[in-house]
């Protein structure tokens, strides 16, 4: 077994632990490469099936091709596809740049808040109806007690501290200083009513591993990651006002792998194209505490 | 081309301030593993705050951590050498964060232990060494750091080396090397330093590359803890899949397998993995699924082994001895129910005996302890209610190590050192306590028998959900009552029907339920009555528990539909859908015999 086999086997094991121990489980799917790999790993874990609802937080500022790609895959793989949003903030334009908000506050509204309330079920959720191909209001408003997330430890400082099973209290807060022990591949699967657990099957993967795995498994990935013909591609996906493409001529997965392994990106942090990370030193950390990711 | 380098997990431990973060920062820097711009970013922050630059800040990415000045968690760092990919878990030195240290070390294959040359061996240096050995990490390199502060004195180095090696010898750890370094200045990190010409060994990074990947687990006997059983019906999938990860050994299509502790046998029809073309063998490390050639009822938590490896099968017992390190805020005590998570098994467990408790840094042990307190290491005997299958940790890691959950928290970890033939089970202990406190009535069972004209009896109707158990139970009650028998049907047990039947989460509730049912049955049958109840999906172990609790009176077990019994002698097996009239006649015949009305009812 090479290291990709190892990573895959461990992630599959984690997904199955989550599925066994959490009655109300969901998986966040941002459409990006990491959570798409996660989705693929779920198919591995459950032998081609995905018995877990996929939750997407639609900021309505996502690059439009992302939503199209999401729905195509959802139809093709018969996914239990659910999305949530911050309808109020969108209506009242409490957003960046068109509202009077900075980037971080916009993230907080459209992502943190939307996520928190979608997970708890107190804001509407919309579920894909596979007969009509459209989204209907989801009747299930039960809170999700297990939330599978595609975070990687190498992404950002704060994430390297994460546990595979990471408890969040009622307010979705993460107590970094007092985390449960995790050993012998046994995880925290018991939790108090009202709290929930974030599950991170990709913690040990690096960005390069993700691409190598996409290459090996031939996972269909959104083409925003590839050179659009003008020498630019996205390295990480988000909302269009805050995500800028990087200069790169990589047209396919092979070229991206090469670029990450030994080329120009070998030593440049992945989220360098994300503007909101730069606004405050611990931007992601702030957002994490707020409950986004 | 995907490179085929292997990956190794390391853990680094050491007393607080002995330089762990500095070492890590330096290591990442020297192996070119820092993201571009990261170092500059941190340096800029230092400058802005007029603080001298520290490599440690690279790792202290969290705000609150920087303000506290101590590494609070087991953070992961990634680095590569020409030989391997590494993940290094940074385990904090502070005793408060021992659980984080254990978290890091629990995932590592080799350890690096850091000691400050100026401060020398500290309590935590010993504690960590001991814990590493407890956690089964056998490859250890010791670094004596901050050699620059003692002018690279060979004497200082040797005295620390001597003291610490002696300590390690006591706990059977043989360090691969002890290296003098200055993490801050990079001495003996990647290349040998001129400042310590007396040191004849290799620099740190070379040693890291010399750590061995665990000997191939494929050569060992086959172990496959059953993680779950799936039957996804979408897209007309009719596979019943036994899912899990092969922990050791290998298996092929057609092999005969045995599930432990239930002792059910079958053989492998197919090996299944998504997006992998048909596979005929599977070996250690793979997360796969199997289909079997018989429709067996097995539970998650059982261990699948190969029939052909009979000499190396795991133990199946309720009782074992283990070394546990306790992290819980509440101490580990007797007469309290905990949850055991051992490989895929989840069981209620009790502490039966504390053999001794060790102070992890002084290595002194004390006997006659009432509890194992936080941060102590205890040699203890544990007992589960149902048997579990396990190995000794020295033979098989994954099936020989466990954690203990107290309430919602993982409160301790342990490694099994011995399987124990126990003289008495948890239930028997409970019964002897109960019977000891029991005031016997002056009315003998025989007198009640003569008065009521039938024996006392506990009738349990079981089987899967929705098989008409309750309906049948009520009909029996009515029939017996109309016949003048003292029969009582208790419906309350249905409140818990299904609890724990498939999910592992409810195992403790289910155990508790079975016990209270047995207790109630004992009360009723002691009063000479016929007590009737239903439980879904009873199995061998649970039926035995009910039987024990109900003694001295007898139990009658009737199963409807799919049966989970293997050894327990079920009195009557009915097939679904049941023909009620026919069933009732059969039962009545059985009961006449069992209740002894043949002799006394005329
Ligand atoms: N002189 C000297 N100081 C060091 C060395 N390594 C670490 N230090 C200092 O020791 C202090 C504690 O180091 P740190 O890495 O934060 O320790 P940790 O608590 O084990 O992570 C810091 O001020 C470091 O700069 C070394 O090799 N030489």
Short mmCIF file of C-alpha atoms in Angstrom, two decimals, chain B residues 72-525:
data_model
loop_
_atom_site.label_atom_id
_atom_site.label_comp_id
_atom_site.label_asym_id
_atom_site.label_seq_id
_atom_site.Cartn_x
_atom_site.Cartn_y
_atom_site.Cartn_z
CA UNK B 72 -1.78 23.59 23.90
CA UNK B 73 -2.53 20.90 21.47
CA UNK B 74 -1.22 18.09 19.42
CA UNK B 75 -0.76 19.92 16.17
CA UNK B 76 0.22 18.20 12.99
CA UNK B 77 3.09 19.37 10.84
CA UNK B 78 4.00 17.90 7.51
CA UNK B 79 7.50 17.55 6.13
CA UNK B 80 9.29 15.48 3.54
CA UNK B 81 12.75 14.10 3.19
CA UNK B 82 14.08 12.41 0.09
CA UNK B 83 13.05 9.15 1.61
CA UNK B 84 9.61 9.73 3.12
CA UNK B 85 6.56 11.83 3.84
CA UNK B 86 6.22 12.61 7.52
CA UNK B 87 3.46 13.83 9.74
CA UNK B 88 4.81 14.98 13.06
CA UNK B 89 2.47 15.43 15.98
CA UNK B 90 3.55 18.16 18.31
CA UNK B 91 2.59 16.90 21.75
CA UNK B 92 2.50 19.55 24.44
CA UNK B 93 4.67 19.19 27.47
CA UNK B 94 2.44 20.68 30.10
CA UNK B 95 0.83 18.13 32.39
CA UNK B 96 -2.58 19.76 31.99
CA UNK B 97 -2.43 18.79 28.38
CA UNK B 98 -1.47 15.19 28.85
CA UNK B 99 -4.49 14.10 26.88
CA UNK B 100 -3.18 16.06 23.95
CA UNK B 101 0.17 14.43 24.30
CA UNK B 102 -1.48 11.05 24.32
CA UNK B 103 -3.49 12.04 21.27
CA UNK B 104 -0.33 12.80 19.38
CA UNK B 105 1.55 9.79 20.61
CA UNK B 106 -1.39 7.45 20.07
CA UNK B 107 -1.04 7.90 16.33
CA UNK B 108 2.72 7.77 16.01
CA UNK B 109 5.09 5.05 14.92
CA UNK B 110 8.21 6.62 16.41
CA UNK B 111 8.97 9.24 19.01
CA UNK B 112 11.37 12.10 19.54
CA UNK B 113 12.00 13.13 23.13
CA UNK B 114 13.49 16.48 23.91
CA UNK B 115 15.47 17.43 27.01
CA UNK B 116 16.87 20.87 27.85
CA UNK B 117 20.64 20.59 28.39
CA UNK B 118 20.58 23.32 30.98
CA UNK B 119 17.59 22.14 32.95
CA UNK B 120 18.24 18.44 32.63
CA UNK B 121 15.79 15.59 33.11
CA UNK B 122 12.44 16.81 34.39
CA UNK B 123 9.42 15.05 35.80
CA UNK B 124 7.68 15.31 32.47
CA UNK B 125 10.71 13.99 30.62
CA UNK B 126 10.23 10.80 32.56
CA UNK B 127 6.47 10.77 32.39
CA UNK B 128 6.52 11.20 28.64
CA UNK B 129 9.10 8.49 28.17
CA UNK B 130 6.97 6.17 30.20
CA UNK B 131 3.81 7.04 28.31
CA UNK B 132 5.51 6.54 24.98
CA UNK B 133 6.49 3.08 26.05
CA UNK B 134 2.99 2.42 27.35
CA UNK B 135 1.50 3.51 24.08
CA UNK B 136 3.67 0.98 22.38
CA UNK B 137 6.18 3.28 20.72
CA UNK B 138 9.41 1.39 20.65
CA UNK B 139 11.56 3.57 18.41
CA UNK B 140 12.74 6.59 20.31
CA UNK B 141 15.42 9.18 19.67
CA UNK B 142 16.36 11.51 22.53
CA UNK B 143 17.55 15.04 21.78
CA UNK B 144 19.49 17.03 24.33
CA UNK B 145 18.62 20.55 23.22
CA UNK B 146 20.04 24.01 23.87
CA UNK B 147 23.59 22.67 23.86
CA UNK B 148 24.68 26.21 22.98
CA UNK B 149 23.71 27.30 26.48
CA UNK B 150 26.16 24.83 28.03
CA UNK B 151 28.93 25.51 25.52
CA UNK B 152 28.45 22.12 23.94
CA UNK B 153 29.94 20.52 27.02
CA UNK B 154 30.43 16.81 26.59
CA UNK B 155 30.23 16.34 30.36
CA UNK B 156 26.83 17.96 30.68
CA UNK B 157 25.62 15.88 27.76
CA UNK B 158 26.99 12.65 29.19
CA UNK B 159 25.48 13.14 32.59
CA UNK B 160 22.03 13.75 31.11
CA UNK B 161 22.55 10.83 28.79
CA UNK B 162 23.45 8.58 31.70
CA UNK B 163 20.57 9.61 33.89
CA UNK B 164 17.98 9.32 31.20
CA UNK B 165 19.24 6.08 29.70
CA UNK B 166 19.03 4.48 33.12
CA UNK B 167 15.48 5.62 33.46
CA UNK B 168 14.58 4.32 30.02
CA UNK B 169 16.18 0.99 30.84
CA UNK B 170 13.83 0.62 33.78
CA UNK B 171 10.89 0.89 31.47
CA UNK B 172 12.38 -1.37 28.81
CA UNK B 173 12.95 1.32 26.27
CA UNK B 174 16.08 1.22 24.25
CA UNK B 175 16.67 4.60 22.65
CA UNK B 176 18.17 4.42 19.20
CA UNK B 177 20.39 7.42 19.83
CA UNK B 178 20.87 10.40 22.09
CA UNK B 179 21.84 13.49 20.13
CA UNK B 180 23.22 16.83 21.34
CA UNK B 181 21.58 19.68 19.40
CA UNK B 182 20.81 23.34 19.38
CA UNK B 183 17.43 23.63 17.76
CA UNK B 184 17.65 27.38 17.66
CA UNK B 185 20.94 27.45 15.80
CA UNK B 186 20.47 24.26 13.83
CA UNK B 187 23.39 22.28 15.22
CA UNK B 188 23.25 18.57 14.44
CA UNK B 189 19.91 18.96 12.79
CA UNK B 190 20.61 18.23 9.13
CA UNK B 191 24.38 18.06 9.18
CA UNK B 192 26.83 17.29 11.91
CA UNK B 193 27.93 20.29 13.88
CA UNK B 194 31.55 21.27 14.30
CA UNK B 195 30.77 22.42 17.80
CA UNK B 196 30.34 18.87 19.07
CA UNK B 197 33.24 16.96 17.55
CA UNK B 198 32.95 14.45 20.40
CA UNK B 199 29.53 13.34 19.15
CA UNK B 200 30.11 10.46 16.80
CA UNK B 201 26.54 9.72 15.74
CA UNK B 202 24.35 11.01 12.95
CA UNK B 203 22.37 14.28 12.84
CA UNK B 204 18.66 14.27 13.63
CA UNK B 205 17.18 14.19 10.15
CA UNK B 206 19.27 11.19 9.18
CA UNK B 207 18.02 9.38 12.25
CA UNK B 208 14.44 10.16 11.41
CA UNK B 209 14.92 8.52 8.06
CA UNK B 210 16.31 5.46 9.81
CA UNK B 211 13.13 4.85 11.81
CA UNK B 212 11.57 1.69 10.57
CA UNK B 213 8.09 1.44 9.22
CA UNK B 214 6.20 -1.07 11.32
CA UNK B 215 7.07 -4.60 10.30
CA UNK B 216 4.64 -5.69 7.68
CA UNK B 217 1.37 -6.42 9.33
CA UNK B 218 0.46 -8.60 6.41
CA UNK B 219 2.59 -11.42 7.82
CA UNK B 220 0.51 -11.74 10.96
CA UNK B 221 -2.69 -13.71 11.48
CA UNK B 222 -5.80 -12.20 9.92
CA UNK B 223 -7.88 -9.75 11.98
CA UNK B 224 -10.90 -7.93 10.66
CA UNK B 225 -12.96 -6.13 13.29
CA UNK B 226 -16.46 -5.80 11.87
CA UNK B 227 -17.13 -2.09 11.75
CA UNK B 228 -20.62 -2.28 10.35
CA UNK B 229 -23.02 -4.35 8.27
CA UNK B 230 -24.60 -2.63 5.28
CA UNK B 231 -27.52 -3.44 3.09
CA UNK B 232 -28.11 -0.50 0.78
CA UNK B 233 -31.11 -1.20 -1.38
CA UNK B 234 -30.86 1.76 -3.79
CA UNK B 235 -30.28 0.92 -7.44
CA UNK B 236 -31.28 -2.68 -6.72
CA UNK B 237 -28.15 -3.36 -4.77
CA UNK B 238 -28.74 -6.62 -2.95
CA UNK B 239 -25.33 -7.06 -1.38
CA UNK B 240 -25.14 -7.60 2.34
CA UNK B 241 -21.73 -6.16 3.13
CA UNK B 242 -19.57 -6.79 6.14
CA UNK B 243 -17.50 -3.61 6.29
CA UNK B 244 -14.29 -2.81 8.10
CA UNK B 245 -10.53 -2.46 7.84
CA UNK B 246 -8.20 -5.43 7.59
CA UNK B 247 -5.87 -4.79 10.51
CA UNK B 248 -3.42 -7.63 10.04
CA UNK B 249 -2.91 -10.58 7.72
CA UNK B 250 -4.65 -11.22 4.46
CA UNK B 251 -7.65 -13.08 3.12
CA UNK B 252 -8.85 -14.45 -0.18
CA UNK B 253 -12.12 -15.23 -1.84
CA UNK B 254 -13.39 -18.61 -0.70
CA UNK B 255 -11.57 -18.56 2.66
CA UNK B 256 -13.49 -19.96 5.61
CA UNK B 257 -14.04 -17.39 8.30
CA UNK B 258 -15.13 -17.34 11.91
CA UNK B 259 -16.74 -14.47 13.79
CA UNK B 260 -15.75 -14.02 17.41
CA UNK B 261 -17.03 -14.00 20.07
CA UNK B 262 -20.26 -15.39 18.52
CA UNK B 263 -18.37 -18.32 16.88
CA UNK B 264 -20.49 -18.12 13.75
CA UNK B 265 -18.87 -19.51 10.61
CA UNK B 266 -19.10 -18.70 6.94
CA UNK B 267 -16.88 -18.18 3.95
CA UNK B 268 -15.98 -15.25 1.73
CA UNK B 269 -17.99 -14.96 -1.46
CA UNK B 270 -16.55 -11.68 -2.68
CA UNK B 271 -14.29 -8.81 -1.67
CA UNK B 272 -15.86 -5.45 -2.45
CA UNK B 273 -14.45 -1.97 -2.94
CA UNK B 274 -15.93 0.89 -4.91
CA UNK B 275 -14.14 1.82 -8.14
CA UNK B 276 -11.82 -1.16 -7.88
CA UNK B 277 -12.11 -3.97 -10.37
CA UNK B 278 -12.78 -7.38 -8.93
CA UNK B 279 -10.46 -8.25 -6.16
CA UNK B 280 -9.60 -11.74 -5.01
CA UNK B 281 -7.49 -10.95 -1.96
CA UNK B 282 -7.28 -8.21 0.59
CA UNK B 283 -4.54 -7.51 3.09
CA UNK B 284 -3.60 -5.41 6.10
CA UNK B 285 -4.48 -1.74 5.86
CA UNK B 286 -7.34 -1.96 3.38
CA UNK B 287 -10.83 -0.73 4.17
CA UNK B 288 -13.04 -3.17 2.34
CA UNK B 289 -16.29 -5.08 2.45
CA UNK B 290 -17.04 -8.77 2.20
CA UNK B 291 -20.09 -10.70 1.14
CA UNK B 292 -20.55 -14.10 2.77
CA UNK B 293 -21.96 -17.31 1.43
CA UNK B 294 -24.45 -17.67 4.27
CA UNK B 295 -27.02 -15.26 5.70
CA UNK B 296 -25.53 -14.81 9.13
CA UNK B 297 -26.63 -12.47 11.81
CA UNK B 298 -23.47 -10.90 13.17
CA UNK B 299 -22.98 -7.71 15.10
CA UNK B 300 -20.63 -4.81 14.51
CA UNK B 301 -17.81 -5.27 17.00
CA UNK B 302 -17.19 -8.92 16.32
CA UNK B 303 -13.80 -9.88 14.96
CA UNK B 304 -13.63 -11.89 11.77
CA UNK B 305 -10.72 -14.35 11.66
CA UNK B 306 -9.68 -17.20 9.41
CA UNK B 307 -10.73 -20.71 10.39
CA UNK B 308 -7.37 -21.97 9.15
CA UNK B 309 -5.49 -19.87 11.70
CA UNK B 310 -7.08 -21.56 14.71
CA UNK B 311 -3.85 -21.49 16.71
CA UNK B 312 -3.70 -17.70 16.55
CA UNK B 313 -7.28 -16.75 17.20
CA UNK B 314 -7.96 -13.90 19.60
CA UNK B 315 -9.19 -14.42 23.14
CA UNK B 316 -12.90 -14.22 23.82
CA UNK B 317 -13.61 -13.36 27.40
CA UNK B 318 -15.35 -10.90 29.66
CA UNK B 319 -12.25 -10.28 31.74
CA UNK B 320 -8.79 -8.94 31.02
CA UNK B 321 -5.87 -7.25 32.65
CA UNK B 322 -4.58 -3.98 31.21
CA UNK B 323 -2.37 -1.00 31.83
CA UNK B 324 -4.51 2.09 31.71
CA UNK B 325 -3.59 5.73 31.82
CA UNK B 326 -6.34 7.85 33.13
CA UNK B 327 -7.17 11.28 31.77
CA UNK B 328 -10.66 11.78 33.11
CA UNK B 329 -11.54 14.52 35.56
CA UNK B 330 -13.36 11.93 37.68
CA UNK B 331 -11.14 9.06 38.88
CA UNK B 332 -11.57 5.52 37.62
CA UNK B 333 -13.49 3.60 40.28
CA UNK B 334 -15.24 0.32 40.93
CA UNK B 335 -18.99 -0.29 40.72
CA UNK B 336 -19.41 2.27 38.03
CA UNK B 337 -20.41 1.46 34.51
CA UNK B 338 -18.12 2.71 31.75
CA UNK B 339 -18.16 2.21 28.03
CA UNK B 340 -15.37 0.21 26.48
CA UNK B 341 -14.34 0.90 22.90
CA UNK B 342 -12.04 -1.85 21.78
CA UNK B 343 -11.42 -2.14 18.05
CA UNK B 344 -14.99 -2.01 16.74
CA UNK B 345 -16.62 -3.37 19.88
CA UNK B 346 -18.62 -1.17 22.24
CA UNK B 347 -19.45 -2.76 25.58
CA UNK B 348 -20.42 -1.83 29.08
CA UNK B 349 -17.40 -2.38 31.29
CA UNK B 350 -16.62 -2.32 35.00
CA UNK B 351 -13.37 -1.94 36.85
CA UNK B 352 -13.07 -5.17 38.80
CA UNK B 353 -9.74 -4.77 40.51
CA UNK B 354 -6.83 -2.36 40.77
CA UNK B 355 -3.63 -4.36 40.96
CA UNK B 356 -1.45 -1.31 41.44
CA UNK B 357 -1.16 2.32 40.54
CA UNK B 358 2.03 3.82 39.21
CA UNK B 359 3.32 7.28 39.41
CA UNK B 360 4.34 7.76 35.82
CA UNK B 361 7.39 9.87 36.49
CA UNK B 362 8.82 8.28 39.62
CA UNK B 363 7.90 4.75 38.58
CA UNK B 364 6.90 3.96 42.12
CA UNK B 365 3.86 1.81 42.45
CA UNK B 366 1.33 1.53 45.23
CA UNK B 367 -1.18 -1.18 45.99
CA UNK B 368 -4.53 -1.03 47.79
CA UNK B 369 -5.78 1.84 45.76
CA UNK B 370 -9.44 2.70 45.65
CA UNK B 371 -9.16 4.56 42.39
CA UNK B 372 -6.94 5.49 39.50
CA UNK B 373 -6.69 9.26 39.42
CA UNK B 374 -6.12 11.66 36.60
CA UNK B 375 -2.64 11.30 35.04
CA UNK B 376 -1.99 8.03 36.90
CA UNK B 377 -1.19 4.77 35.25
CA UNK B 378 -2.89 1.73 36.72
CA UNK B 379 -2.59 -1.98 36.24
CA UNK B 380 -6.22 -3.04 36.40
CA UNK B 381 -8.62 -5.85 35.75
CA UNK B 382 -11.69 -4.99 33.75
CA UNK B 383 -14.84 -6.94 33.19
CA UNK B 384 -17.48 -6.56 30.51
CA UNK B 385 -21.02 -7.90 30.66
CA UNK B 386 -20.81 -9.65 27.33
CA UNK B 387 -17.69 -11.39 26.13
CA UNK B 388 -15.44 -9.46 23.76
CA UNK B 389 -12.72 -10.67 21.46
CA UNK B 390 -9.29 -9.17 21.89
CA UNK B 391 -5.57 -9.78 21.64
CA UNK B 392 -2.65 -8.88 23.81
CA UNK B 393 -1.34 -5.50 22.74
CA UNK B 394 2.15 -6.86 22.26
CA UNK B 395 0.85 -9.30 19.64
CA UNK B 396 -1.77 -7.24 17.83
CA UNK B 397 -1.95 -3.52 18.31
CA UNK B 398 -5.35 -2.67 17.02
CA UNK B 399 -7.26 -5.42 18.77
CA UNK B 400 -5.19 -5.11 21.95
CA UNK B 401 -5.74 -1.45 22.77
CA UNK B 402 -8.85 0.32 23.94
CA UNK B 403 -10.31 3.50 25.34
CA UNK B 404 -12.76 3.94 28.16
CA UNK B 405 -15.59 6.43 27.93
CA UNK B 406 -16.96 8.03 31.08
CA UNK B 407 -20.19 9.85 30.33
CA UNK B 408 -19.54 11.59 27.04
CA UNK B 409 -15.77 11.74 27.31
CA UNK B 410 -12.89 9.46 26.46
CA UNK B 411 -11.41 9.27 29.94
CA UNK B 412 -8.67 6.71 29.60
CA UNK B 413 -6.70 4.50 27.28
CA UNK B 414 -5.23 1.11 27.84
CA UNK B 415 -3.34 -1.81 26.46
CA UNK B 416 -4.30 -5.38 27.25
CA UNK B 417 -1.61 -7.43 28.93
CA UNK B 418 -3.46 -10.60 29.88
CA UNK B 419 -6.70 -12.48 29.25
CA UNK B 420 -8.28 -13.72 32.41
CA UNK B 421 -10.52 -16.69 33.11
CA UNK B 422 -12.91 -15.11 35.50
CA UNK B 423 -14.54 -17.07 38.26
CA UNK B 424 -17.58 -14.88 38.27
CA UNK B 425 -19.32 -12.60 35.82
CA UNK B 426 -20.69 -9.14 36.50
CA UNK B 427 -24.16 -10.67 36.63
CA UNK B 428 -23.09 -13.36 39.07
CA UNK B 429 -21.48 -10.77 41.31
CA UNK B 430 -24.68 -8.83 41.18
CA UNK B 431 -26.76 -11.91 42.00
CA UNK B 432 -24.66 -12.93 44.96
CA UNK B 433 -24.98 -9.44 46.40
CA UNK B 434 -28.71 -9.50 45.78
CA UNK B 435 -29.20 -12.94 47.29
CA UNK B 436 -27.10 -12.06 50.29
CA UNK B 437 -29.46 -9.21 51.09
CA UNK B 438 -32.58 -11.23 50.36
CA UNK B 439 -34.88 -12.15 53.29
CA UNK B 440 -36.37 -15.52 52.45
CA UNK B 441 -40.11 -15.93 52.89
CA UNK B 442 -41.37 -18.76 55.15
CA UNK B 443 -43.55 -19.99 52.30
CA UNK B 444 -41.56 -22.49 50.32
CA UNK B 445 -41.62 -22.66 46.52
CA UNK B 446 -43.16 -26.13 46.89
CA UNK B 447 -46.09 -24.75 48.88
CA UNK B 448 -46.75 -22.16 46.20
CA UNK B 449 -46.48 -24.83 43.55
CA UNK B 450 -49.12 -26.93 45.31
CA UNK B 451 -51.37 -23.95 45.92
CA UNK B 452 -51.24 -22.55 42.37
CA UNK B 453 -51.08 -25.91 40.65
CA UNK B 454 -48.22 -24.93 38.39
CA UNK B 455 -44.58 -24.07 38.55
CA UNK B 456 -43.32 -20.54 38.44
CA UNK B 457 -41.93 -19.71 35.02
CA UNK B 458 -40.44 -16.87 32.99
CA UNK B 459 -41.64 -16.95 29.39
CA UNK B 460 -39.73 -14.74 26.95
CA UNK B 461 -40.90 -14.24 23.41
CA UNK B 462 -38.25 -12.86 21.11
CA UNK B 463 -37.33 -12.36 17.45
CA UNK B 464 -36.99 -9.38 15.11
CA UNK B 465 -39.32 -6.38 15.28
CA UNK B 466 -42.82 -6.63 13.83
CA UNK B 467 -43.22 -10.37 14.10
CA UNK B 468 -46.28 -10.34 16.35
CA UNK B 469 -44.47 -11.03 19.61
CA UNK B 470 -46.68 -8.88 21.81
CA UNK B 471 -49.89 -10.16 20.33
CA UNK B 472 -48.77 -13.70 20.94
CA UNK B 473 -47.65 -12.90 24.47
CA UNK B 474 -51.04 -11.44 25.34
CA UNK B 475 -52.86 -14.42 23.91
CA UNK B 476 -50.78 -16.78 26.00
CA UNK B 477 -51.45 -14.72 29.11
CA UNK B 478 -55.18 -14.79 28.45
CA UNK B 479 -55.25 -18.51 27.77
CA UNK B 480 -53.27 -19.32 30.91
CA UNK B 481 -55.39 -16.97 33.00
CA UNK B 482 -58.62 -18.52 31.71
CA UNK B 483 -57.14 -21.84 32.66
CA UNK B 484 -56.80 -20.60 36.22
CA UNK B 485 -53.08 -19.99 36.16
CA UNK B 486 -51.40 -17.05 37.78
CA UNK B 487 -50.00 -15.50 34.63
CA UNK B 488 -48.92 -11.91 34.06
CA UNK B 489 -47.80 -10.24 30.86
CA UNK B 490 -45.55 -7.23 31.29
CA UNK B 491 -45.75 -4.88 28.31
CA UNK B 492 -43.34 -2.27 29.48
CA UNK B 493 -40.32 -3.95 27.96
CA UNK B 494 -41.51 -2.88 24.54
CA UNK B 495 -40.62 0.66 25.34
CA UNK B 496 -37.10 -0.33 24.70
CA UNK B 497 -37.66 -2.68 21.82
CA UNK B 498 -35.04 -2.17 19.22
CA UNK B 499 -32.73 -0.21 21.49
CA UNK B 500 -29.23 -1.26 20.73
CA UNK B 501 -30.42 -3.87 18.32
CA UNK B 502 -28.44 -2.50 15.46
CA UNK B 503 -26.71 0.66 16.56
CA UNK B 504 -23.81 0.61 18.92
CA UNK B 505 -24.84 3.80 20.63
CA UNK B 506 -27.45 2.15 22.80
CA UNK B 507 -25.44 -0.78 24.05
CA UNK B 508 -25.44 0.38 27.65
CA UNK B 509 -29.16 1.11 27.64
CA UNK B 510 -29.81 -2.30 26.27
CA UNK B 511 -27.63 -3.99 28.90
CA UNK B 512 -29.47 -2.08 31.58
CA UNK B 513 -32.81 -3.04 30.12
CA UNK B 514 -31.98 -6.73 30.00
CA UNK B 515 -30.84 -6.62 33.58
CA UNK B 516 -33.97 -4.94 34.88
CA UNK B 517 -36.13 -7.35 32.96
CA UNK B 518 -34.32 -10.28 34.56
CA UNK B 519 -34.76 -8.69 37.96
CA UNK B 520 -38.48 -8.21 37.48
CA UNK B 521 -38.82 -11.76 36.24
CA UNK B 522 -37.05 -12.93 39.36
CA UNK B 523 -39.55 -11.11 41.58
CA UNK B 524 -42.56 -12.54 39.83
CA UNK B 525 -41.31 -16.08 39.59
#
